[in-house]
Amino acid sequence: MTTLAEQAAVEGEEPGRPRPDLGDPSFWRLPHAERLRAFALLRQWEAPQYFVERERGRGRRERGFHALVRHADVVEASRNPEVFASAPGATTPEPARWVRALFGDSLVNLDGPRHAQLRRIVSRSFTPRILGRTEEDIRAVAARIVDDVLAADGGRGAGSTGAGGAGAGGGALGDRAGDFVTAVASRMPFEVICNLMGIPEAERPAILGQVNRASGDTGVARAARDRFRMPGKGLRALASMQGMVADLGRERRKNPTDDLVSMLVSADIDGQSLTGRELGAFFSLLMVAGVETTRNAIAHGLDLLTRHPEQRALLVADFDRYADGATEEIVRHSTPIIQFRRTLTRDHRMNGHAFRKGDKVVLFYASANRDEAVFTDPDAFDITRSPNPHVGYGGGGPHYCLGTYLAKQEMKALFRELLTRAPDLRATGAPVLVPSNFDNRVRSMPYAIAEGGDGKAGNG
């Protein structure tokens, strides 16, 4: 009996075109540009290709997935949740049953009526009053972060060379350089979400540590462990984080305030509000997914604007005109979330390929966002790109990212402050990426305020 992988090899390989292996952890340690070239090659195959994650052995079945790499396929699967289900898990690896029983199901792993109900509870908790206050807070947080950046650089900022310095030209770096991820990119979403949720200041350092531990193990295992990892320390961090917010939820039920936690635990949608465990699961999703994805988009954004001084100059010249396009293009080009997976609920045919009930498919947003059939010159960074139907926030359907509006506002507020008050701030080296099959994560990236940068940094 042939395995699915053997069948795929017969159906998929073509003379002179060796097939990249997305199931091999070593693939995800390749340079980012090399992985994008591999996706471009896979988009040329007629049918979605099958990849093995675990070989068949004594007492265990083969485990693998079909890769959806074309924009049209990713969108179709995203908008057809009755066939392409998020349950039992949308992440890689899928959460074990005992993990789901202990921590509860995250929104990303739910389908159907319960998923819709939880989304309604969350969506209706974002009242106009909360949204208005959050927009003000986003602007204040962005200003405070840039205050600190300028203070660390000795107070130099707007006026050192003026907005015209956003283009090319050699110049000396500021007195101090630092890590942009720590100093700027991570702070923005973390502070905004903590303020939104009403997290006490005293609890925040511990929560930040838990976020870093929980999200630090979604990459690719190194050394001899030739598999994707999710060690116990990440689960312990999630448990600790959920315990903190559950305690806060109990307090808010007794003594509600005007923060989001109070709204979530007191919301009465179809006679329901979030339970303590559901609140913990939502908070973990918001902190790990919301903080990580936005911080990575911000870091990649600075890298892209540094490497493309003509695009930076365009944005500086008329920020209000180009800000929306810039944020969309940053998300498309960097694609902070590389993929989510789905499970077939029944036999289905798509793009000429027959899927079977129980098959696993992976929606590769990173590939769909470079699809030549949709995007002209897809590897170019162009803040005027229109239309820009990227899938950086998902491919539509019920799982479209709940935090889209928040992320866009954070990015626009922060880059407005940076480009007007510190117009000569540049990335001074390539971002250090974490090898990962899940997110395009930036571990660190050096930056400095230059007296006219040369616009030459980045990862190609």
Short mmCIF file of C-alpha atoms in Angstrom, two decimals:
data_model
loop_
_atom_site.label_atom_id
_atom_site.label_comp_id
_atom_site.label_asym_id
_atom_site.label_seq_id
_atom_site.Cartn_x
_atom_site.Cartn_y
_atom_site.Cartn_z
CA MET A 1 0.00 0.00 0.00
CA THR A 2 1.46 3.35 -1.00
CA THR A 3 1.48 6.25 1.43
CA LEU A 4 0.01 9.68 0.68
CA ALA A 5 3.55 11.02 0.39
CA GLU A 6 4.43 8.41 -2.25
CA GLN A 7 1.28 9.26 -4.19
CA ALA A 8 2.12 12.96 -4.01
CA ALA A 9 5.62 12.30 -5.25
CA VAL A 10 4.26 10.55 -8.34
CA GLU A 11 1.61 13.21 -8.97
CA GLY A 12 3.65 16.27 -8.08
CA GLU A 13 7.26 15.96 -9.17
CA GLU A 14 8.22 17.11 -12.61
CA PRO A 15 11.53 16.67 -14.45
CA GLY A 16 14.09 19.27 -13.43
CA ARG A 17 11.93 20.67 -10.65
CA PRO A 18 12.90 19.19 -7.27
CA ARG A 19 10.11 19.76 -4.79
CA PRO A 20 10.79 21.74 -1.58
CA ASP A 21 9.84 19.78 1.54
CA LEU A 22 7.66 21.92 3.82
CA GLY A 23 7.35 19.02 6.26
CA ASP A 24 11.08 18.98 7.00
CA PRO A 25 12.00 21.24 9.95
CA SER A 26 15.25 22.13 8.19
CA PHE A 27 13.22 23.94 5.50
CA TRP A 28 12.14 26.52 8.09
CA ARG A 29 15.75 27.28 8.97
CA LEU A 30 16.48 28.39 5.42
CA PRO A 31 16.89 32.12 4.73
CA HIS A 32 13.58 33.91 4.31
CA ALA A 33 14.19 34.75 0.64
CA GLU A 34 15.00 31.12 -0.13
CA ARG A 35 11.72 29.97 1.42
CA LEU A 36 9.80 32.51 -0.66
CA ARG A 37 11.44 31.12 -3.81
CA ALA A 38 10.35 27.63 -2.75
CA PHE A 39 6.74 28.82 -2.37
CA ALA A 40 6.91 30.38 -5.83
CA LEU A 41 7.96 26.99 -7.20
CA LEU A 42 5.13 25.19 -5.37
CA ARG A 43 2.56 27.60 -6.80
CA GLN A 44 3.46 26.30 -10.25
CA TRP A 45 2.19 22.79 -9.47
CA GLU A 46 -1.35 22.10 -10.57
CA ALA A 47 -2.51 20.32 -7.40
CA PRO A 48 -1.82 21.11 -3.73
CA GLN A 49 1.21 19.10 -2.68
CA TYR A 50 1.28 16.64 0.23
CA PHE A 51 4.07 16.71 2.83
CA VAL A 52 4.90 14.26 5.60
CA GLU A 53 5.36 15.54 9.14
CA ARG A 54 5.77 12.12 10.72
CA GLU A 55 6.62 8.88 8.93
CA ARG A 56 4.50 5.79 9.36
CA GLY A 57 6.01 3.40 11.89
CA ARG A 58 5.17 0.57 14.23
CA GLY A 59 1.89 1.38 15.93
CA ARG A 60 1.57 4.85 14.43
CA ARG A 61 0.07 6.29 11.31
CA GLU A 62 1.71 8.62 8.87
CA ARG A 63 0.93 12.27 9.59
CA GLY A 64 1.07 15.00 7.00
CA PHE A 65 -0.74 17.83 5.25
CA HIS A 66 -1.68 19.26 1.87
CA ALA A 67 -0.16 22.72 1.30
CA LEU A 68 -2.49 25.44 -0.01
CA VAL A 69 -0.06 27.96 -1.47
CA ARG A 70 -2.19 29.85 -4.00
CA HIS A 71 -4.18 32.93 -3.03
CA ALA A 72 -7.43 31.57 -4.50
CA ASP A 73 -7.15 28.29 -2.59
CA VAL A 74 -6.37 29.98 0.73
CA VAL A 75 -9.35 32.31 0.33
CA GLU A 76 -11.70 29.50 -0.71
CA ALA A 77 -10.74 27.32 2.26
CA SER A 78 -10.98 30.27 4.66
CA ARG A 79 -14.50 31.08 3.54
CA ASN A 80 -15.76 27.51 3.63
CA PRO A 81 -15.53 26.54 7.32
CA GLU A 82 -18.22 23.87 6.96
CA VAL A 83 -15.69 21.83 4.97
CA PHE A 84 -12.34 23.24 6.16
CA ALA A 85 -12.70 23.17 9.95
CA SER A 86 -10.41 24.80 12.50
CA ALA A 87 -11.14 22.04 15.04
CA PRO A 88 -9.41 20.14 16.49
CA GLY A 89 -6.62 22.67 16.03
CA ALA A 90 -5.56 25.44 13.67
CA THR A 91 -2.00 25.71 14.97
CA THR A 92 1.03 23.53 14.36
CA PRO A 93 1.27 21.22 16.19
CA GLU A 94 -2.40 20.71 16.98
CA PRO A 95 -3.11 21.04 20.70
CA ALA A 96 -3.38 17.71 22.49
CA ARG A 97 -6.75 16.76 23.94
CA TRP A 98 -5.52 17.13 27.50
CA VAL A 99 -4.22 20.63 26.70
CA ARG A 100 -7.62 21.64 25.32
CA ALA A 101 -9.36 20.14 28.35
CA LEU A 102 -7.06 21.99 30.74
CA PHE A 103 -6.88 25.40 29.05
CA GLY A 104 -10.12 25.46 27.09
CA ASP A 105 -10.48 25.98 23.36
CA SER A 106 -9.13 29.15 21.84
CA LEU A 107 -11.29 30.98 19.32
CA VAL A 108 -8.88 29.97 16.56
CA ASN A 109 -9.62 26.28 17.25
CA LEU A 110 -13.43 26.54 17.31
CA ASP A 111 -16.10 26.31 14.64
CA GLY A 112 -19.84 26.67 14.26
CA PRO A 113 -22.31 28.12 16.75
CA ARG A 114 -19.97 28.22 19.75
CA HIS A 115 -17.32 30.08 17.79
CA ALA A 116 -19.91 32.55 16.50
CA GLN A 117 -21.30 33.08 20.01
CA LEU A 118 -17.88 33.79 21.53
CA ARG A 119 -17.03 36.21 18.73
CA ARG A 120 -20.31 38.05 19.35
CA ILE A 121 -19.51 38.36 23.04
CA VAL A 122 -16.06 39.76 22.28
CA SER A 123 -17.18 42.01 19.40
CA ARG A 124 -20.05 43.59 21.31
CA SER A 125 -17.79 44.24 24.29
CA PHE A 126 -15.82 46.65 22.10
CA THR A 127 -18.33 49.43 22.65
CA PRO A 128 -17.93 52.84 20.95
CA ARG A 129 -16.80 54.24 24.31
CA ILE A 130 -14.08 51.61 24.73
CA LEU A 131 -12.96 52.00 21.12
CA GLY A 132 -12.80 55.78 21.42
CA ARG A 133 -10.76 55.61 24.60
CA THR A 134 -8.49 52.96 23.07
CA GLU A 135 -7.74 55.15 20.03
CA GLU A 136 -6.71 57.98 22.35
CA ASP A 137 -4.60 55.58 24.37
CA ILE A 138 -2.88 54.23 21.25
CA ARG A 139 -1.78 57.74 20.31
CA ALA A 140 -0.56 58.40 23.85
CA VAL A 141 1.40 55.14 24.02
CA ALA A 142 3.05 55.85 20.65
CA ALA A 143 4.07 59.33 21.79
CA ARG A 144 5.46 57.99 25.05
CA ILE A 145 7.53 55.33 23.29
CA VAL A 146 9.08 57.91 20.96
CA ASP A 147 9.69 60.21 23.94
CA ASP A 148 11.78 57.41 25.45
CA VAL A 149 13.58 56.70 22.17
CA LEU A 150 14.58 60.36 21.83
CA ALA A 151 15.57 60.61 25.48
CA ALA A 152 17.85 57.57 25.09
CA ASP A 153 19.44 59.25 22.07
CA GLY A 154 20.16 62.45 23.94
CA GLY A 155 17.03 64.30 22.84
CA ARG A 156 17.79 64.52 19.14
CA GLY A 157 14.73 64.17 16.95
CA ALA A 158 12.68 66.17 14.52
CA GLY A 159 14.74 69.00 13.21
CA SER A 160 18.07 67.16 13.20
CA THR A 161 17.90 66.88 9.42
CA GLY A 162 14.17 67.35 8.84
CA ALA A 163 11.72 65.15 6.99
CA GLY A 164 13.86 65.45 3.89
CA GLY A 165 16.46 63.30 5.67
CA ALA A 166 14.20 60.30 5.14
CA GLY A 167 15.89 59.50 1.87
CA ALA A 168 19.49 58.52 1.16
CA GLY A 169 22.76 60.07 2.15
CA GLY A 170 25.58 58.93 4.40
CA GLY A 171 25.80 60.13 7.96
CA ALA A 172 26.97 59.37 11.45
CA LEU A 173 24.80 57.32 13.75
CA GLY A 174 23.40 58.71 16.96
CA ASP A 175 25.27 58.32 20.21
CA ARG A 176 23.30 55.22 21.20
CA ALA A 177 21.97 52.27 19.24
CA GLY A 178 19.59 49.67 20.57
CA ASP A 179 17.24 46.82 19.83
CA PHE A 180 14.15 48.09 18.06
CA VAL A 181 12.05 45.06 19.06
CA THR A 182 12.60 45.62 22.77
CA ALA A 183 12.61 49.41 22.78
CA VAL A 184 9.73 50.04 20.41
CA ALA A 185 7.96 47.19 18.58
CA SER A 186 7.11 45.01 21.60
CA ARG A 187 6.07 47.89 23.82
CA MET A 188 3.38 49.25 21.53
CA PRO A 189 0.94 46.30 21.41
CA PHE A 190 1.71 45.11 24.93
CA GLU A 191 0.98 48.43 26.60
CA VAL A 192 -2.13 49.03 24.50
CA ILE A 193 -3.62 45.61 25.27
CA CYS A 194 -2.81 45.85 28.98
CA ASN A 195 -4.47 49.28 29.14
CA LEU A 196 -7.47 47.99 27.19
CA MET A 197 -7.93 44.98 29.45
CA GLY A 198 -7.33 46.94 32.65
CA ILE A 199 -4.31 44.91 33.73
CA PRO A 200 -2.82 46.45 36.89
CA GLU A 201 0.66 47.94 36.44
CA ALA A 202 2.08 45.66 39.12
CA GLU A 203 1.05 42.55 37.18
CA ARG A 204 2.49 43.60 33.82
CA PRO A 205 6.16 42.61 34.20
CA ALA A 206 5.13 39.08 35.17
CA ILE A 207 2.66 38.86 32.28
CA LEU A 208 5.25 40.08 29.78
CA GLY A 209 7.58 37.34 30.98
CA GLN A 210 4.84 34.76 30.56
CA VAL A 211 4.05 36.04 27.04
CA ASN A 212 7.69 35.69 26.04
CA ARG A 213 7.88 32.17 27.46
CA ALA A 214 4.56 31.09 25.94
CA SER A 215 5.46 32.37 22.48
CA GLY A 216 9.14 31.47 22.58
CA ASP A 217 8.62 27.82 21.63
CA THR A 218 6.53 27.94 18.49
CA GLY A 219 9.57 27.90 16.26
CA VAL A 220 11.53 24.98 14.86
CA ALA A 221 13.49 22.73 17.18
CA ARG A 222 17.22 23.00 16.94
CA ALA A 223 20.02 20.51 17.63
CA ALA A 224 19.04 16.84 17.49
CA ARG A 225 15.32 17.26 18.04
CA ASP A 226 14.14 17.04 14.45
CA ARG A 227 10.57 18.11 15.05
CA PHE A 228 8.48 21.13 15.91
CA ARG A 229 8.40 21.86 19.61
CA MET A 230 5.97 23.00 22.26
CA PRO A 231 7.79 22.36 25.58
CA GLY A 232 6.24 22.34 29.00
CA LYS A 233 7.54 25.77 29.90
CA GLY A 234 5.25 27.31 27.25
CA LEU A 235 2.25 25.51 28.73
CA ARG A 236 3.22 26.56 32.25
CA ALA A 237 3.43 30.15 31.05
CA LEU A 238 -0.05 29.90 29.51
CA ALA A 239 -1.41 28.42 32.75
CA SER A 240 0.10 31.21 34.80
CA MET A 241 -1.21 33.88 32.44
CA GLN A 242 -4.70 32.43 32.40
CA GLY A 243 -4.69 32.18 36.19
CA MET A 244 -3.81 35.87 36.50
CA VAL A 245 -6.61 37.03 34.23
CA ALA A 246 -9.12 34.61 35.77
CA ASP A 247 -8.44 36.21 39.15
CA LEU A 248 -8.91 39.62 37.59
CA GLY A 249 -12.18 38.46 35.99
CA ARG A 250 -13.54 37.34 39.35
CA GLU A 251 -12.65 40.71 40.82
CA ARG A 252 -14.32 42.57 37.93
CA ARG A 253 -17.52 40.57 38.35
CA LYS A 254 -17.72 41.84 41.91
CA ASN A 255 -16.44 45.34 41.23
CA PRO A 256 -16.79 46.18 37.52
CA THR A 257 -14.95 49.12 35.96
CA ASP A 258 -15.02 50.47 32.41
CA ASP A 259 -12.27 48.17 31.05
CA LEU A 260 -12.65 45.33 28.56
CA VAL A 261 -12.37 42.56 31.16
CA SER A 262 -15.41 43.98 32.97
CA MET A 263 -17.33 44.05 29.69
CA LEU A 264 -16.36 40.49 28.78
CA VAL A 265 -17.37 38.94 32.10
CA SER A 266 -20.62 40.90 32.35
CA ALA A 267 -21.69 40.79 28.69
CA ASP A 268 -25.08 39.17 28.22
CA ILE A 269 -25.14 37.87 24.66
CA ASP A 270 -27.79 35.19 24.19
CA GLY A 271 -27.77 34.81 27.95
CA GLN A 272 -24.01 34.20 27.95
CA SER A 273 -20.83 35.91 29.06
CA LEU A 274 -17.28 34.61 29.11
CA THR A 275 -16.52 32.07 31.81
CA GLY A 276 -13.26 32.33 33.71
CA ARG A 277 -11.62 29.70 31.51
CA GLU A 278 -12.92 31.32 28.31
CA LEU A 279 -11.65 34.69 29.50
CA GLY A 280 -8.25 33.13 30.15
CA ALA A 281 -8.17 31.52 26.71
CA PHE A 282 -9.16 34.80 25.04
CA PHE A 283 -6.59 36.77 27.01
CA SER A 284 -3.85 34.29 26.10
CA LEU A 285 -4.83 34.60 22.44
CA LEU A 286 -4.87 38.39 22.66
CA MET A 287 -1.52 38.61 24.41
CA VAL A 288 0.40 35.93 22.53
CA ALA A 289 -1.17 36.46 19.09
CA GLY A 290 -1.98 40.17 19.36
CA VAL A 291 1.34 41.24 20.84
CA GLU A 292 3.52 38.95 18.73
CA THR A 293 1.92 39.64 15.35
CA THR A 294 1.80 43.42 15.74
CA ARG A 295 5.31 43.68 17.12
CA ASN A 296 6.62 41.63 14.20
CA ALA A 297 4.72 43.77 11.69
CA ILE A 298 6.17 46.94 13.26
CA ALA A 299 9.71 45.56 13.22
CA HIS A 300 9.42 44.38 9.62
CA GLY A 301 7.90 47.76 8.80
CA LEU A 302 10.99 49.66 9.95
CA ASP A 303 13.22 47.22 8.07
CA LEU A 304 11.21 47.69 4.87
CA LEU A 305 11.13 51.48 5.14
CA THR A 306 14.88 51.49 5.77
CA ARG A 307 15.61 49.28 2.77
CA HIS A 308 13.25 51.24 0.50
CA PRO A 309 14.06 54.91 1.09
CA GLU A 310 11.89 56.02 -1.86
CA GLN A 311 8.85 54.47 -0.18
CA ARG A 312 9.80 56.02 3.14
CA ALA A 313 10.17 59.44 1.53
CA LEU A 314 6.75 59.09 -0.07
CA LEU A 315 5.17 58.23 3.28
CA VAL A 316 6.93 61.08 5.09
CA ALA A 317 5.88 63.58 2.41
CA ASP A 318 2.16 62.88 2.88
CA PHE A 319 1.57 60.52 5.81
CA ASP A 320 -2.21 60.89 5.89
CA ARG A 321 -2.48 60.01 2.22
CA TYR A 322 -0.25 56.93 2.28
CA ALA A 323 -0.52 55.59 5.86
CA ASP A 324 -3.32 53.12 5.16
CA GLY A 325 -1.58 51.75 2.08
CA ALA A 326 1.72 51.50 3.96
CA THR A 327 0.26 49.45 6.81
CA GLU A 328 -1.48 47.09 4.38
CA GLU A 329 1.68 46.63 2.31
CA ILE A 330 3.84 46.04 5.39
CA VAL A 331 1.48 43.27 6.49
CA ARG A 332 1.32 41.76 3.00
CA HIS A 333 5.05 41.85 2.43
CA SER A 334 6.05 40.54 5.86
CA THR A 335 3.02 38.29 6.57
CA PRO A 336 3.47 38.02 10.37
CA ILE A 337 1.48 34.74 10.54
CA ILE A 338 2.87 32.24 8.05
CA GLN A 339 0.13 29.62 8.24
CA PHE A 340 -2.88 28.06 9.93
CA ARG A 341 -4.20 24.56 9.36
CA ARG A 342 -7.64 23.11 8.72
CA THR A 343 -9.19 19.64 8.85
CA LEU A 344 -11.58 18.35 6.16
CA THR A 345 -15.01 17.53 7.59
CA ARG A 346 -16.05 15.61 4.46
CA ASP A 347 -14.82 14.59 1.03
CA HIS A 348 -14.35 17.68 -1.12
CA ARG A 349 -12.93 18.67 -4.48
CA MET A 350 -11.07 21.95 -4.94
CA ASN A 351 -8.83 23.17 -7.74
CA GLY A 352 -9.11 19.77 -9.43
CA HIS A 353 -7.87 17.93 -6.34
CA ALA A 354 -9.93 15.42 -4.35
CA PHE A 355 -9.58 15.80 -0.58
CA ARG A 356 -10.82 13.14 1.81
CA LYS A 357 -12.61 13.53 5.11
CA GLY A 358 -10.00 13.90 7.85
CA ASP A 359 -7.28 15.25 5.54
CA LYS A 360 -5.19 18.10 6.92
CA VAL A 361 -4.51 21.20 4.86
CA VAL A 362 -2.26 24.13 5.73
CA LEU A 363 -3.15 27.62 4.52
CA PHE A 364 0.17 29.28 3.72
CA TYR A 365 -0.61 33.00 3.90
CA ALA A 366 3.07 33.79 3.29
CA SER A 367 2.80 32.18 -0.14
CA ALA A 368 -0.65 33.52 -1.00
CA ASN A 369 0.58 37.08 -0.34
CA ARG A 370 3.23 36.65 -3.07
CA ASP A 371 0.96 35.00 -5.63
CA GLU A 372 1.80 36.33 -9.11
CA ALA A 373 -1.76 35.65 -10.24
CA VAL A 374 -3.05 38.30 -7.83
CA PHE A 375 -0.22 40.75 -7.14
CA THR A 376 1.75 42.57 -9.81
CA ASP A 377 5.48 42.37 -9.03
CA PRO A 378 4.66 40.59 -5.73
CA ASP A 379 8.17 40.83 -4.27
CA ALA A 380 8.22 44.63 -4.57
CA PHE A 381 7.41 46.76 -1.53
CA ASP A 382 4.96 49.37 -2.80
CA ILE A 383 2.88 51.44 -0.36
CA THR A 384 0.72 52.68 -3.26
CA ARG A 385 -0.31 49.13 -4.23
CA SER A 386 -4.02 49.10 -5.07
CA PRO A 387 -5.92 46.93 -4.85
CA ASN A 388 -4.12 44.97 -2.17
CA PRO A 389 -6.26 41.92 -1.31
CA HIS A 390 -3.67 40.35 0.98
CA VAL A 391 -4.50 37.61 3.47
CA GLY A 392 -2.27 38.87 6.25
CA TYR A 393 -5.27 39.01 8.60
CA GLY A 394 -6.75 35.79 7.23
CA GLY A 395 -8.54 34.92 4.05
CA GLY A 396 -11.95 36.13 5.15
CA GLY A 397 -14.72 34.04 6.63
CA PRO A 398 -15.57 33.61 10.32
CA HIS A 399 -11.94 33.43 11.44
CA TYR A 400 -10.90 36.81 10.02
CA CYS A 401 -8.63 38.40 12.64
CA LEU A 402 -10.57 40.10 15.44
CA GLY A 403 -7.64 42.40 16.19
CA THR A 404 -7.28 43.83 12.67
CA TYR A 405 -8.55 47.30 13.53
CA LEU A 406 -6.41 47.51 16.67
CA ALA A 407 -3.26 46.42 14.83
CA LYS A 408 -3.76 48.96 12.03
CA GLN A 409 -4.31 51.81 14.48
CA GLU A 410 -1.21 50.86 16.48
CA MET A 411 0.99 50.71 13.40
CA LYS A 412 -0.24 54.03 11.99
CA ALA A 413 0.08 55.87 15.31
CA LEU A 414 3.58 54.59 15.96
CA PHE A 415 4.95 55.25 12.48
CA ARG A 416 3.39 58.71 12.50
CA GLU A 417 5.32 59.52 15.69
CA LEU A 418 8.53 57.93 14.45
CA LEU A 419 8.53 59.55 11.02
CA THR A 420 7.62 63.02 12.25
CA ARG A 421 9.62 63.20 15.49
CA ALA A 422 12.52 60.86 14.71
CA PRO A 423 12.66 61.00 10.91
CA ASP A 424 16.25 59.72 10.80
CA LEU A 425 15.63 56.57 12.84
CA ARG A 426 16.80 53.58 10.81
CA ALA A 427 17.34 49.87 11.13
CA THR A 428 21.13 49.49 11.15
CA GLY A 429 21.20 45.80 10.37
CA ALA A 430 19.05 42.91 9.22
CA PRO A 431 16.33 41.64 11.54
CA VAL A 432 17.32 38.49 13.39
CA LEU A 433 14.52 36.06 12.55
CA VAL A 434 13.41 33.10 14.67
CA PRO A 435 13.29 29.89 12.59
CA SER A 436 9.58 29.11 12.63
CA ASN A 437 6.94 27.45 10.49
CA PHE A 438 4.20 29.50 12.18
CA ASP A 439 5.16 33.16 12.36
CA ASN A 440 7.63 35.53 10.74
CA ARG A 441 9.05 36.50 14.08
CA VAL A 442 11.79 39.04 14.65
CA ARG A 443 13.91 38.24 17.68
CA SER A 444 15.87 41.48 17.51
CA MET A 445 16.87 44.25 15.11
CA PRO A 446 19.47 46.97 15.69
CA TYR A 447 18.45 50.58 15.16
CA ALA A 448 19.81 54.05 15.67
CA ILE A 449 18.94 57.63 14.87
CA ALA A 450 21.21 58.62 12.02
CA GLU A 451 22.04 62.04 10.66
CA GLY A 452 20.80 60.96 7.23
CA GLY A 453 20.85 57.19 6.78
CA ASP A 454 21.95 55.28 3.72
CA GLY A 455 18.77 53.17 3.64
CA LYS A 456 20.77 49.96 3.31
CA ALA A 457 19.75 47.32 5.81
CA GLY A 458 17.55 44.30 5.79
CA ASN A 459 17.32 40.64 4.93
CA GLY A 460 16.85 40.85 1.15
#
